[in-house]
Every structure is written in C-alpha cells, then in structure tokens.
Short mmCIF file of C-alpha atoms and ligand atoms in Angstrom, two decimals:
data_model
loop_
_atom_site.label_atom_id
_atom_site.label_comp_id
_atom_site.label_asym_id
_atom_site.label_seq_id
_atom_site.Cartn_x
_atom_site.Cartn_y
_atom_site.Cartn_z
CA UNK A 30 0.00 0.00 0.00
CA UNK A 31 1.31 3.44 -0.89
CA UNK A 32 2.20 5.57 2.09
CA UNK A 33 0.97 9.13 2.60
CA UNK A 34 4.26 10.73 1.56
CA UNK A 35 4.49 9.03 -1.80
CA UNK A 36 0.88 9.93 -2.56
CA UNK A 37 1.59 13.61 -1.95
CA UNK A 38 4.69 13.29 -4.11
CA UNK A 39 2.41 12.86 -7.09
CA UNK A 40 1.41 16.51 -6.77
CA UNK A 41 3.68 18.95 -8.59
CA UNK A 42 6.22 20.50 -6.19
CA UNK A 43 5.32 24.07 -7.16
CA UNK A 44 1.71 23.34 -6.23
CA UNK A 45 2.73 21.85 -2.90
CA UNK A 46 4.78 24.98 -2.26
CA UNK A 47 1.78 27.20 -2.91
CA UNK A 48 -0.68 28.29 -0.27
CA UNK A 49 -4.35 27.79 -1.07
CA UNK A 50 -6.44 30.82 -2.03
CA UNK A 51 -7.78 31.82 1.36
CA UNK A 52 -11.33 33.04 1.76
CA UNK A 53 -12.12 33.94 5.38
CA UNK A 54 -15.45 33.00 6.96
CA UNK A 55 -17.51 36.18 6.83
CA UNK A 56 -20.51 34.89 8.82
CA UNK A 57 -21.88 37.68 11.00
CA UNK A 58 -19.57 40.33 9.57
CA UNK A 59 -20.26 43.44 7.54
CA UNK A 60 -18.58 42.02 4.46
CA UNK A 61 -16.38 44.57 2.74
CA UNK A 62 -13.55 42.28 1.69
CA UNK A 63 -14.47 40.90 -1.75
CA UNK A 64 -15.66 43.74 -3.99
CA UNK A 65 -19.22 42.45 -4.10
CA UNK A 66 -22.30 44.45 -4.98
CA UNK A 67 -24.03 44.85 -1.59
CA UNK A 68 -27.52 45.11 -3.07
CA UNK A 69 -29.57 42.05 -3.99
CA UNK A 70 -32.11 41.81 -6.78
CA UNK A 71 -35.50 43.40 -6.04
CA UNK A 72 -38.14 40.91 -4.83
CA UNK A 73 -40.24 41.02 -8.02
CA UNK A 74 -37.22 40.14 -10.15
CA UNK A 75 -36.25 37.37 -7.74
CA UNK A 76 -39.68 35.81 -8.17
CA UNK A 77 -39.48 36.02 -11.96
CA UNK A 78 -35.95 34.62 -11.91
CA UNK A 79 -37.10 31.69 -9.76
CA UNK A 80 -39.71 30.88 -12.40
CA UNK A 81 -37.16 31.16 -15.22
CA UNK A 82 -34.76 28.84 -13.40
CA UNK A 83 -37.52 26.36 -12.61
CA UNK A 84 -38.12 25.99 -16.34
CA UNK A 85 -34.49 25.13 -17.12
CA UNK A 86 -33.94 21.55 -18.30
CA UNK A 87 -31.42 20.38 -15.71
CA UNK A 88 -31.28 16.94 -17.27
CA UNK A 89 -29.77 18.33 -20.49
CA UNK A 90 -26.24 19.45 -21.17
CA UNK A 91 -25.88 23.08 -22.18
CA UNK A 92 -25.58 23.87 -25.89
CA UNK A 93 -21.84 24.63 -26.01
CA UNK A 94 -22.10 27.59 -28.38
CA UNK A 95 -24.27 29.46 -25.85
CA UNK A 96 -25.71 31.46 -28.74
CA UNK A 97 -28.58 33.14 -26.89
CA UNK A 98 -26.40 34.22 -23.97
CA UNK A 99 -23.64 35.36 -26.34
CA UNK A 100 -26.19 37.48 -28.23
CA UNK A 101 -27.34 39.14 -25.00
CA UNK A 102 -23.77 39.81 -23.89
CA UNK A 103 -22.87 41.26 -27.29
CA UNK A 104 -25.84 43.60 -27.13
CA UNK A 105 -25.18 44.57 -23.54
CA UNK A 106 -21.43 45.16 -23.89
CA UNK A 107 -21.63 46.43 -27.48
CA UNK A 108 -19.33 43.82 -28.93
CA UNK A 109 -19.53 44.03 -32.73
CA UNK A 110 -20.33 40.76 -34.51
CA UNK A 111 -17.03 40.93 -36.37
CA UNK A 112 -15.22 40.07 -33.13
CA UNK A 113 -15.07 36.72 -31.42
CA UNK A 114 -16.42 36.05 -27.93
CA UNK A 115 -15.42 33.50 -25.34
CA UNK A 116 -17.29 32.68 -22.13
CA UNK A 117 -15.67 31.57 -18.92
CA UNK A 118 -16.72 30.25 -15.55
CA UNK A 119 -15.84 33.64 -14.13
CA UNK A 120 -13.00 35.61 -15.66
CA UNK A 121 -10.81 33.50 -13.37
CA UNK A 122 -11.35 30.63 -15.77
CA UNK A 123 -10.60 32.78 -18.81
CA UNK A 124 -7.30 33.78 -17.21
CA UNK A 125 -6.42 30.10 -16.72
CA UNK A 126 -7.46 29.19 -20.25
CA UNK A 127 -5.30 31.99 -21.68
CA UNK A 128 -2.26 30.62 -19.88
CA UNK A 129 -3.08 27.12 -21.04
CA UNK A 130 -3.46 28.23 -24.64
CA UNK A 131 -0.12 30.05 -24.83
CA UNK A 132 1.97 27.56 -22.85
CA UNK A 133 4.37 25.69 -25.17
CA UNK A 134 6.15 22.43 -24.42
CA UNK A 135 9.88 22.95 -23.91
CA UNK A 136 9.74 26.64 -24.75
CA UNK A 137 9.93 29.61 -22.42
CA UNK A 138 6.72 31.59 -22.77
CA UNK A 139 6.15 34.73 -20.73
CA UNK A 140 3.19 36.63 -19.32
CA UNK A 141 3.92 40.18 -18.25
CA UNK A 142 1.79 42.25 -15.90
CA UNK A 143 2.06 45.30 -13.70
CA UNK A 144 2.48 44.72 -9.98
CA UNK A 145 0.66 44.80 -7.69
CA UNK A 146 -2.25 43.52 -9.73
CA UNK A 147 -4.68 40.60 -9.74
CA UNK A 148 -3.13 37.51 -8.12
CA UNK A 149 -4.74 35.06 -10.54
CA UNK A 150 -2.49 36.18 -13.42
CA UNK A 151 0.56 34.82 -11.59
CA UNK A 152 -1.22 31.72 -10.34
CA UNK A 153 -2.43 30.77 -13.82
CA UNK A 154 1.06 31.26 -15.25
CA UNK A 155 2.61 29.08 -12.56
CA UNK A 156 0.06 26.30 -13.05
CA UNK A 157 0.65 26.25 -16.80
CA UNK A 158 4.46 26.40 -16.84
CA UNK A 159 4.44 29.96 -18.11
CA UNK A 160 7.12 32.42 -17.02
CA UNK A 161 5.66 35.40 -15.15
CA UNK A 162 7.30 38.85 -15.24
CA UNK A 163 6.02 41.67 -13.07
CA UNK A 164 6.78 45.34 -13.52
CA UNK A 165 6.15 47.54 -10.49
CA UNK A 166 3.64 50.33 -10.74
CA UNK A 167 4.71 53.76 -9.65
CA UNK A 168 2.93 55.45 -6.80
CA UNK A 169 1.82 58.99 -7.46
CA UNK A 170 0.29 61.48 -5.07
CA UNK A 171 -3.24 60.22 -5.76
CA UNK A 172 -2.95 56.66 -7.05
CA UNK A 173 -0.79 54.02 -8.74
CA UNK A 174 0.10 54.28 -12.42
CA UNK A 175 1.94 52.22 -15.02
CA UNK A 176 5.69 52.75 -15.16
CA UNK A 177 5.69 53.02 -18.95
CA UNK A 178 9.45 53.12 -19.63
CA UNK A 179 9.90 50.07 -17.36
CA UNK A 180 6.96 48.25 -18.97
CA UNK A 181 8.15 48.98 -22.50
CA UNK A 182 11.72 47.94 -21.65
CA UNK A 183 10.50 44.71 -20.01
CA UNK A 184 8.33 43.92 -23.04
CA UNK A 185 11.29 44.43 -25.38
CA UNK A 186 13.52 42.31 -23.14
CA UNK A 187 11.19 39.42 -22.30
CA UNK A 188 9.12 39.43 -25.49
CA UNK A 189 6.00 38.16 -23.69
CA UNK A 190 3.20 36.29 -25.42
CA UNK A 191 0.65 38.13 -23.34
CA UNK A 192 0.48 41.36 -21.33
CA UNK A 193 -2.26 41.98 -18.74
CA UNK A 194 -3.60 45.46 -18.24
CA UNK A 195 -6.23 45.50 -15.49
CA UNK A 196 -8.36 48.59 -16.01
CA UNK A 197 -9.21 49.64 -13.29
CA UNK A 198 -6.56 47.75 -11.37
CA UNK A 199 -7.09 45.45 -8.41
CA UNK A 200 -5.96 46.01 -5.63
CA UNK A 201 -5.08 49.66 -6.19
CA UNK A 202 -8.48 50.68 -7.62
CA UNK A 203 -7.53 53.33 -10.16
CA UNK A 204 -7.55 53.55 -13.93
CA UNK A 205 -4.21 53.82 -15.68
CA UNK A 206 -3.73 56.92 -17.83
CA UNK A 207 -4.98 56.41 -21.36
CA UNK A 208 -1.71 57.49 -23.02
CA UNK A 209 0.18 54.96 -20.86
CA UNK A 210 -2.24 52.18 -21.77
CA UNK A 211 -1.83 53.03 -25.45
CA UNK A 212 1.96 52.97 -25.16
CA UNK A 213 1.94 49.53 -23.53
CA UNK A 214 -0.63 48.04 -25.93
CA UNK A 215 1.50 49.31 -28.82
CA UNK A 216 4.73 47.96 -27.27
CA UNK A 217 3.00 44.59 -26.89
CA UNK A 218 1.81 44.74 -30.49
CA UNK A 219 5.34 45.35 -31.70
CA UNK A 220 6.58 42.09 -30.20
CA UNK A 221 3.46 40.20 -31.34
CA UNK A 222 2.01 39.94 -27.83
CA UNK A 223 -1.66 39.81 -26.92
CA UNK A 224 -2.72 42.74 -24.75
CA UNK A 225 -5.52 41.67 -22.42
CA UNK A 226 -7.37 44.58 -20.87
CA UNK A 227 -9.12 43.16 -17.82
CA UNK A 228 -12.23 45.27 -17.26
CA UNK A 229 -13.57 43.41 -14.21
CA UNK A 230 -14.50 46.77 -12.62
CA UNK A 231 -15.91 48.36 -15.78
CA UNK A 232 -19.34 49.13 -14.22
CA UNK A 233 -17.61 51.66 -11.97
CA UNK A 234 -15.05 53.02 -14.44
CA UNK A 235 -14.95 56.08 -16.67
CA UNK A 236 -13.82 54.37 -19.82
CA UNK A 237 -13.97 51.04 -21.63
CA UNK A 238 -11.60 49.65 -24.25
CA UNK A 239 -14.31 47.56 -25.90
CA UNK A 240 -14.80 50.21 -28.59
CA UNK A 241 -11.11 50.04 -29.50
CA UNK A 242 -10.97 46.41 -30.54
CA UNK A 243 -10.90 47.51 -34.14
CA UNK A 244 -7.91 49.80 -33.54
CA UNK A 245 -5.55 47.17 -32.10
CA UNK A 246 -5.55 43.68 -33.54
CA UNK A 247 -3.68 42.37 -30.48
CA UNK A 248 -6.29 43.71 -28.05
CA UNK A 249 -8.53 41.38 -26.03
CA UNK A 250 -11.08 42.84 -23.62
CA UNK A 251 -12.12 40.72 -20.66
CA UNK A 252 -15.18 41.38 -18.52
CA UNK A 253 -17.19 39.70 -15.80
CA UNK A 254 -20.72 40.00 -14.43
CA UNK A 255 -19.34 39.48 -10.91
CA UNK A 256 -18.91 43.06 -9.78
CA UNK A 257 -22.15 44.11 -11.41
CA UNK A 258 -23.95 42.00 -8.84
CA UNK A 259 -23.72 38.39 -10.04
CA UNK A 260 -20.51 37.19 -8.39
CA UNK A 261 -22.21 33.96 -7.34
CA UNK A 262 -23.29 32.86 -10.80
CA UNK A 263 -19.72 32.86 -12.22
CA UNK A 264 -19.64 34.27 -15.70
CA UNK A 265 -16.79 36.04 -17.43
CA UNK A 266 -16.46 36.91 -21.10
CA UNK A 267 -13.73 38.04 -23.43
CA UNK A 268 -13.85 39.65 -26.87
CA UNK A 269 -11.15 39.97 -29.50
CA UNK A 270 -10.14 39.26 -33.06
CA UNK A 271 -12.33 36.47 -34.41
CA UNK A 272 -9.54 34.11 -35.52
CA UNK A 273 -7.77 34.46 -32.16
CA UNK A 274 -10.97 33.79 -30.25
CA UNK A 275 -11.66 30.73 -32.42
CA UNK A 276 -8.32 29.29 -31.34
CA UNK A 277 -8.78 30.22 -27.68
CA UNK A 278 -12.26 28.71 -27.64
CA UNK A 279 -10.71 25.33 -28.46
CA UNK A 280 -9.25 25.08 -24.93
CA UNK A 281 -12.54 25.96 -23.27
CA UNK A 282 -14.33 22.98 -21.71
CA UNK A 283 -17.43 22.70 -23.92
CA UNK A 284 -19.95 22.90 -21.05
CA UNK A 285 -18.09 25.37 -18.83
CA UNK A 286 -21.15 27.57 -18.32
CA UNK A 287 -23.89 25.64 -16.55
CA UNK A 288 -27.51 25.96 -17.61
CA UNK A 289 -28.54 27.81 -14.44
CA UNK A 290 -25.85 30.44 -14.96
CA UNK A 291 -26.83 30.72 -18.59
CA UNK A 292 -30.50 31.25 -17.68
CA UNK A 293 -29.82 33.56 -14.73
CA UNK A 294 -27.48 35.88 -16.61
CA UNK A 295 -29.77 35.90 -19.64
CA UNK A 296 -32.67 36.90 -17.40
CA UNK A 297 -30.80 39.57 -15.46
CA UNK A 298 -29.45 41.14 -18.66
CA UNK A 299 -33.06 41.63 -19.76
CA UNK A 300 -33.25 43.87 -16.69
CA UNK A 301 -29.73 45.25 -16.90
CA UNK A 302 -30.91 48.73 -15.91
CA UNK A 303 -31.51 47.42 -12.36
CA UNK A 304 -27.86 46.42 -11.93
CA UNK A 305 -26.68 49.52 -13.73
CA UNK A 306 -28.54 51.75 -11.33
CA UNK A 307 -27.02 49.79 -8.44
CA UNK A 308 -23.59 50.42 -9.99
CA UNK A 309 -24.41 54.13 -10.19
CA UNK A 310 -25.39 54.00 -6.53
CA UNK A 311 -22.06 52.34 -5.71
CA UNK A 312 -20.16 55.05 -7.62
CA UNK A 313 -22.02 57.71 -5.64
CA UNK A 314 -21.41 56.07 -2.25
CA UNK A 315 -17.77 55.50 -3.22
CA UNK A 316 -17.39 59.28 -3.37
CA UNK A 317 -18.91 59.62 0.10
CA UNK A 318 -16.65 56.89 1.48
CA UNK A 319 -13.59 58.45 -0.15
CA UNK A 320 -14.46 61.79 1.36
CA UNK A 321 -15.00 60.23 4.79
CA UNK A 322 -11.65 58.42 4.64
CA UNK A 323 -9.88 61.62 3.55
CA UNK A 324 -11.19 63.37 6.63
CA UNK A 325 -9.76 60.77 9.01
CA UNK A 326 -6.39 61.50 10.51
CA UNK A 327 -3.46 59.50 9.08
CA UNK A 328 -5.50 57.74 6.39
CA UNK A 329 -4.62 58.11 2.71
CA UNK A 330 -7.25 56.77 0.32
CA UNK A 331 -6.07 56.28 -3.28
CA UNK A 332 -8.26 57.38 -6.12
CA UNK A 333 -10.66 54.65 -7.20
CA UNK A 334 -12.61 53.89 -10.35
CA UNK A 335 -13.73 50.54 -8.96
CA UNK A 336 -16.15 49.35 -6.27
CA UNK A 337 -13.46 49.41 -3.59
CA UNK A 338 -10.96 51.87 -2.21
CA UNK A 339 -7.36 51.05 -1.40
CA UNK A 340 -6.24 53.14 1.56
CA UNK A 341 -3.04 53.44 3.57
CA UNK A 342 -3.24 53.56 7.35
CA UNK A 343 -0.70 54.35 10.02
CA UNK A 344 -0.80 50.71 11.12
CA UNK A 345 -2.65 48.54 8.60
CA UNK A 346 -2.51 45.31 10.62
CA UNK A 347 -3.82 46.92 13.81
CA UNK A 348 -6.58 48.72 11.88
CA UNK A 349 -7.58 45.47 10.16
CA UNK A 350 -7.85 43.70 13.54
CA UNK A 351 -9.66 46.62 15.16
CA UNK A 352 -12.25 46.60 12.36
CA UNK A 353 -12.64 42.85 12.66
CA UNK A 354 -13.22 43.17 16.39
CA UNK A 355 -16.02 45.61 15.51
CA UNK A 356 -17.61 43.14 13.09
CA UNK A 357 -16.26 44.58 9.83
CA UNK A 358 -14.30 42.42 7.44
CA UNK A 359 -12.00 44.15 4.93
CA UNK A 360 -8.95 42.87 3.04
CA UNK A 361 -5.50 43.42 4.47
CA UNK A 362 -3.14 44.06 1.54
CA UNK A 363 -0.13 45.05 3.66
CA UNK A 364 1.89 41.94 2.84
CA UNK A 365 0.85 41.58 -0.78
CA UNK A 366 3.50 43.97 -2.10
CA UNK A 367 5.99 46.40 -0.50
CA UNK A 368 4.15 49.22 -2.25
CA UNK A 369 0.99 48.26 -0.33
CA UNK A 370 2.59 48.46 3.10
CA UNK A 371 -0.14 49.31 5.67
CA UNK A 372 -2.81 49.28 2.98
CA UNK A 373 -6.31 47.87 3.36
CA UNK A 374 -8.74 47.28 0.51
CA UNK A 375 -12.23 48.42 1.44
CA UNK A 376 -15.18 47.36 -0.71
CA UNK A 377 -17.82 50.04 -1.15
CA UNK A 378 -20.88 48.78 0.73
CA UNK A 379 -24.33 50.24 1.23
CA UNK A 380 -24.52 53.77 2.66
CA UNK A 381 -25.16 52.19 6.10
CA UNK A 382 -22.21 49.80 5.81
CA UNK A 383 -19.89 52.59 4.71
CA UNK A 384 -21.08 54.70 7.61
CA UNK A 385 -20.43 51.80 9.99
CA UNK A 386 -16.94 51.45 8.52
CA UNK A 387 -16.12 55.15 8.93
CA UNK A 388 -17.55 55.17 12.45
CA UNK A 389 -15.52 52.10 13.39
CA UNK A 390 -12.36 53.63 11.93
CA UNK A 391 -12.91 56.83 13.86
CA UNK A 392 -13.49 54.80 17.03
CA UNK A 393 -10.46 52.52 16.76
CA UNK A 394 -8.43 54.99 18.77
CA UNK A 395 -5.45 54.26 16.56
CA UNK A 396 -3.23 57.17 15.67
N1 PMP B 5 -9.93 40.37 -12.80
C1 PMP B 5 -9.75 41.18 -11.76
C2 PMP B 5 -8.90 42.40 -11.93
C3 PMP B 5 -10.34 40.88 -10.53
O1 PMP B 5 -10.13 41.68 -9.48
C4 PMP B 5 -11.14 39.72 -10.43
C5 PMP B 5 -11.83 39.30 -9.15
N2 PMP B 5 -11.42 39.74 -7.98
C6 PMP B 5 -11.29 38.92 -11.54
C7 PMP B 5 -10.68 39.27 -12.73
C8 PMP B 5 -12.07 37.62 -11.50
O2 PMP B 5 -13.42 37.83 -11.47
P1 PMP B 5 -14.47 36.66 -11.69
O3 PMP B 5 -13.72 35.36 -11.73
O4 PMP B 5 -15.39 36.76 -10.52
O5 PMP B 5 -15.14 36.93 -12.97
#
C-alpha cells in the first residue's frame, strides 16, 4: 500500500509549495472584503428569476455555443459581430485558459503584468508552466500608475506572449492613464504579444476599451458580471479578433457555463438597468466613502474607479484587527506587495455599511 508521503509526491512540487487561495469565513460580519455588490435583486425580479430557473432543463447538457447568452452579452457590452467572444466560468477561468493556450512544451513563454495587480495572473502562469514577469507600478500622489518606460523595456527584453492590463486595477483601484495604456498596448503589439485589458470593474469606471478592438488587432477585452452584482453565478467573457478567439475557444471545456448560470445571466441582462442603477449608486457612495476616509487623521485613500478603495493607514494590521473586532471584514493588503505596506482594501458597501466602517475607523483609537 502506498504511504501518505508518496501519494503527496504525485502533486507537482510548485503546487505543494503554494498556499491555497484563502477566503475567510464572513458569517456575521459586515462584508467589505471581496468587492461584491451589496444590493440584492428586487423581490419582483427574484420571483421572476425563480420561475425562469424552474423551467431550465437540468437533465440536459448546455448547448456549447451558448448562442442566446452570447447574443445578449454582445448587445449589452456592445461587442460588434465581427469580433469573437469566449465565455468563462468567471473571468478567473478565462485567465487560466489563456495561460493554457499560450503555454508551449519545452519553450519559455512569458506573461507580463504590472504589480501589484490581480493575483490570478501569476497563479495561472505558474500552473501552466508559463514564465511570469512583473513590472512595479509607480505610486503617485493620488494613485498608482503604469511605469511606462519600465513596462516597454521589459516587453522588449522578455518578449511576452501576453500582457495583462487591469483597467481599473485590483488592488489599487484606479484607472491607468490612457496614453500609458496606449503605449503599452503598442509595445506589446510590436513584439506580437496579446494585450488583455481586464475590465472586471468596468461598471464603476470612466472608460472602456471595448470600442477600441478595431484599432488594435492584439487587443482582447475581458469582462465579468461578478462586480455588477452576479458574483455567485460565475460568468466572465472576453472579446477579441475572431480568428484568435476561435483558437482560444478550443481550450474551453465545452460545457463550462452551466444551464442555471446561462439562464440567470440571460434573465438579469433583460433587466440590466436594475444592476446599472445599483452600480451608479455604488459610484455615488464610493465618493462619500472616499471623502469620509480623507477626513480621518493618518488615512490616505487612493483614487478609485472601482467598487473598492485602497487606503493606507498608520498601522494597517492593527486597523484590520480593530475593524474585525467591531464586526467589519476588509482585506489586508499590507503583505501583498511592499508598495501596499499598511494598505487595506475596502469594498464600497451600502450607505449604512460605509457609515459603519467610517464610524468604526474613527473609534479605533489608533493614531
Ligand atoms: N480580474 C480582476 C482584476 C479581478 O479583481 C477579479 C476578481 N477579484 C477577476 C478578474 C475575476 O473575477 P471573476 O472570476 O469573478 O469573474
């Protein structure tokens, strides 16, 4: 009989060296740690959705082309028919599938991304034997921006297959300057690299790159319905040049979107204005939260175009614990990157939750 050690030895060493993606138990907390929309669907829509889901044939596999859902997404996100579309089980899955598609046996293939940015880019590279190069952002007075000369130099040096540009960025929250984005997309194009603009936070942003697909043939635009208010249903989508998307779609598991997700997203997109007005509400309360944070002593909030605010505190760890003791769960980013020392990531909640957060911060008694 095999012993325990030899069984574990079957798992790749780099996976054994990894720590699992940790999601804390939020039961009983005001949950401001995961960039979720704090508002649910209105009761009348919930009832209609229940009916729609009840009518779904759970005994049948999905139709792998997902034509009806793709049509709705194209209309909603204004993706011209000339471009290809790929659906993922969350954009997390799309990120993994991209790494899988570019990974080449016996050849060094590189993904390049700014840092700090979304952790899944690195994870997907590691799991697919893809080299991962990070280029530090530069901190400005108000936010974090691309270091364009460093990005362009790194692209020329490493000749990546793919460059990620999260817009707005997680965990810093801001949009990168348009001219800087253009410079990096162009630098990527010059070495034949795909430039993936990750618009996970698009509902809260000022600008989208979807309309610029025709301008850059190396541009892919990735979105998700998660931050809009459907994080639980798991649907991401990505648009780009049709021939590229045809190839990428080959690595997608044929039934990766389940029939309930398909039906739920289809239904909610028929009522997209409800989620859009919630997003508008979140943008408005973000401004109130930002203002409240700015008024607190020794707190520096960074400009946000997302549904969260990254803020630096005098003592991030102590503030995180003090908030937790008061029943508020946020995300401690202090150890994620030296640039995020003492930083917490605060999701924008309801007006009441934001008020509770500001009150708790004022009451922590920390300097
Ligand atoms: N991209 C970015 C920048 C994110 O912050 C996230 C989620 N935190 C995702 C992609 C993944 O989103 P999902 O898998 O929920 O679609």
